[in-house]
């Protein structure tokens, strides 16, 4: 029989599908009483009675959404969970369970899939969500990951994209554009590496940007902070495709317009410095770059005092009457129409 001497390179067909699933999932902890049966039967069983249930899915395809040339598999697993949890938090809900489906080509050894699952497990433990199932299959080329997240919230707590009113304040969490610039830095280093395999990139000056690209976090903390402050946003969305397209979603679904103030857009100093280095316009990058996974929401003006001075939040504009449209007010006090220029992976 074929002996695999390289311990770090176990072919997947050696362990078999069922062995693989068991191996990958047996060390996951269950955090929620609502998980009655997780992995191991024909279907998971959940006991979701009191609240409303939220469900969201994302599909990530190698070469389209991620490049394993600079994305370590553990980070990929972590990020794949995060992007889904972010969608649940964007509804002002708690995330409770996930399913994970993967299609893997035989170019991946067992150890690679273990790495992927170690990132998934870290995200599950950090965000206290239960892995309750999934599917495993082979692919002729590359890696696909589809994750479904399940969450719950009281009916009256759920925040939709459609609730923003004229004169509401537009608020964003954290800062923007870092993940995109992290990707630009990594792309550049990859090209340098292709020319000179001995090159060792020094990324210290871009540490925050690279971290935002490779290890993004979902703003579970913000959902708790808003609860503690007794602020219920009138509308909310997570920023996965860039500020401009998310603002337009809020405006369209809420039937309002918006004034966004350029000078208010929160940017990290590394973002500003790296934009200069890459000769990019930081406002344009903030408007059009994706993958920040911050939350964008609107609040009633009466709630302003509750969030004022809180370092997690920046008021970047206000909503207007629908016919006024969605505009960026520049530093030179000019009004420019906001157009959708969201990050597109295809
Ligand atoms: P079936 O043939 O009924 O689809 P599977 O053998 O695919 O069953 O799955 C067996 C169990 O393992 C199920 O509970 C399923 O949800 C779970 N599972 C399968 N693949 C994965 C995966 N990649 N990650 C987590 N759980 C998985
Ligand atoms: Mg199956």
mmCIF file of C-alpha atoms in Angstrom, residues 2 13 17 22 27 35 50 54 75 84 120 135 138 142 145 150 156 164 178 231 280 285 290 313:
data_model
loop_
_atom_site.group_PDB
_atom_site.id
_atom_site.type_symbol
_atom_site.label_atom_id
_atom_site.label_comp_id
_atom_site.label_asym_id
_atom_site.label_seq_id
_atom_site.Cartn_x
_atom_site.Cartn_y
_atom_site.Cartn_z
ATOM 1 C CA UNK A 2 1.078 3.541 -0.638
ATOM 2 C CA UNK A 13 -8.469 9.969 -0.034
ATOM 3 C CA UNK A 17 -15.002 11.507 3.624
ATOM 4 C CA UNK A 22 -15.260 13.379 12.086
ATOM 5 C CA UNK A 27 -13.194 19.000 18.867
ATOM 6 C CA UNK A 35 -28.266 23.379 19.631
ATOM 7 C CA UNK A 50 -38.986 32.491 21.600
ATOM 8 C CA UNK A 54 -32.040 34.891 11.085
ATOM 9 C CA UNK A 75 -7.042 32.989 8.296
ATOM 10 C CA UNK A 84 -21.301 35.605 7.826
ATOM 11 C CA UNK A 120 -13.116 28.139 11.722
ATOM 12 C CA UNK A 135 -21.227 19.164 3.541
ATOM 13 C CA UNK A 138 -14.470 17.150 -3.973
ATOM 14 C CA UNK A 142 -9.570 24.842 -6.219
ATOM 15 C CA UNK A 145 -16.310 27.330 1.112
ATOM 16 C CA UNK A 150 -28.011 31.287 12.026
ATOM 17 C CA UNK A 156 -38.655 44.253 18.248
ATOM 18 C CA UNK A 164 -33.935 55.264 8.163
ATOM 19 C CA UNK A 178 -7.733 49.433 5.726
ATOM 20 C CA UNK A 231 -29.736 52.856 21.236
ATOM 21 C CA UNK A 280 -4.615 56.733 -4.185
ATOM 22 C CA UNK A 285 -10.787 54.202 -1.444
ATOM 23 C CA UNK A 290 -14.703 46.491 0.467
ATOM 24 C CA UNK A 313 -18.708 55.563 16.588
#
